[in-house]
Amino acid sequence: GEDVEQSLFLSVREGDSSVINCTYTDSSSTYLYWYKQEPGAGLQLLTYIFSNMDMKQDQRLTVLLNKKDKHLSLRIADTQTGDSAIYFCAERGDESNTGKLIFGQGTTLQVKP
Amino acid sequence: DVKVTQSSRYLVKRTGEKVFLECVQDMDHENMFWYRQDPGLGLRLIYFSYDVKMKEKGDIPEGYSVSREKKERFSLILESASTNQTSMYLCASSSPGGGNGELFFGEGSRLTVL
């Protein structure tokens, strides 16, 4: 079945860049997403990329998609303490209107001052 | 402001009790979902619904049931709670077709079963 994998933990210093990686198995994925979960809260969409794109940039965020290797990454430039959270990668298969997403395990980003 | 509201943020129940988790969305979305979140396992889909009175099993439906009598409300039911159902439960909704398929999440319901 479909699977999405992420490493569980990343620690960086404030001001550094963070790179969170994700691999997925479903080659028919149409959209891939990055969600952010702050402590005690639900998930909020951070950014997404359509499967026919290689890269998407949004202010401090850069998403890179390598469809051949089924690899997605999220780069956060100039990481701040407010970026400390759990980041989930998710993919949407080509299952039309079911709308369900498959999520990875989540990567906890710790930003040290 | 779009919203998915989960009625209980924290619940403590005893083994064998029946548990209802309620979720309401105000975005007129057709799709609604219940996920379970556990550390190291991410989010796993329990059930989803694409229309009133329609439901589909997700990846881990055992021990759970759902109800969708109205478009805006999707309930998760634990008929007889067990300790291995201690978890964070997240409700989400989305609109089919068009757009980017974004799921909108509630704040979560943290359930402890003693």
XYZ file of C-alpha atoms in Angstrom, chain A residues 8 31 33 35 37 40-43 45 48 86 88 92 97-106, chain B residues 9 31 33 35 37 40-43 45 48 59 90 94 96-97 99-103 105-107:
48
model
C 11.562 11.618 13.527
C -0.390 16.719 -4.586
C 1.859 18.636 1.326
C 1.683 20.444 7.475
C 1.627 21.120 14.175
C -1.351 21.379 21.720
C -2.824 22.287 18.346
C -4.157 20.612 15.237
C -2.370 20.540 11.904
C -1.186 23.491 5.992
C 1.959 22.129 -0.976
C 6.172 18.799 14.279
C 4.194 16.231 8.576
C -2.727 12.567 -2.046
C -12.797 12.704 -4.584
C -12.114 10.563 -1.547
C -9.768 13.373 -0.564
C -7.885 11.261 1.935
C -4.239 12.017 2.581
C -1.515 9.605 3.654
C 0.734 11.125 6.316
C 4.278 10.425 7.386
C 5.347 9.900 10.988
C 6.134 13.574 11.529
C -10.112 18.705 24.004
C -15.529 15.113 3.016
C -12.138 12.371 8.295
C -7.373 10.341 12.153
C -2.132 10.482 16.039
C 6.382 7.850 15.926
C 3.402 6.603 13.924
C 2.118 9.888 12.541
C -1.522 10.164 11.539
C -6.885 7.195 9.058
C -13.869 8.944 6.442
C -6.530 1.937 7.674
C -7.952 14.562 14.923
C -12.154 18.995 2.838
C -13.803 17.336 -3.207
C -12.753 18.297 -6.726
C -8.435 23.319 -5.351
C -5.424 21.696 -3.763
C -7.242 19.083 -1.698
C -6.225 20.694 1.572
C -7.522 19.099 4.753
C -8.052 20.102 10.959
C -9.632 20.582 14.349
C -7.543 21.145 17.478
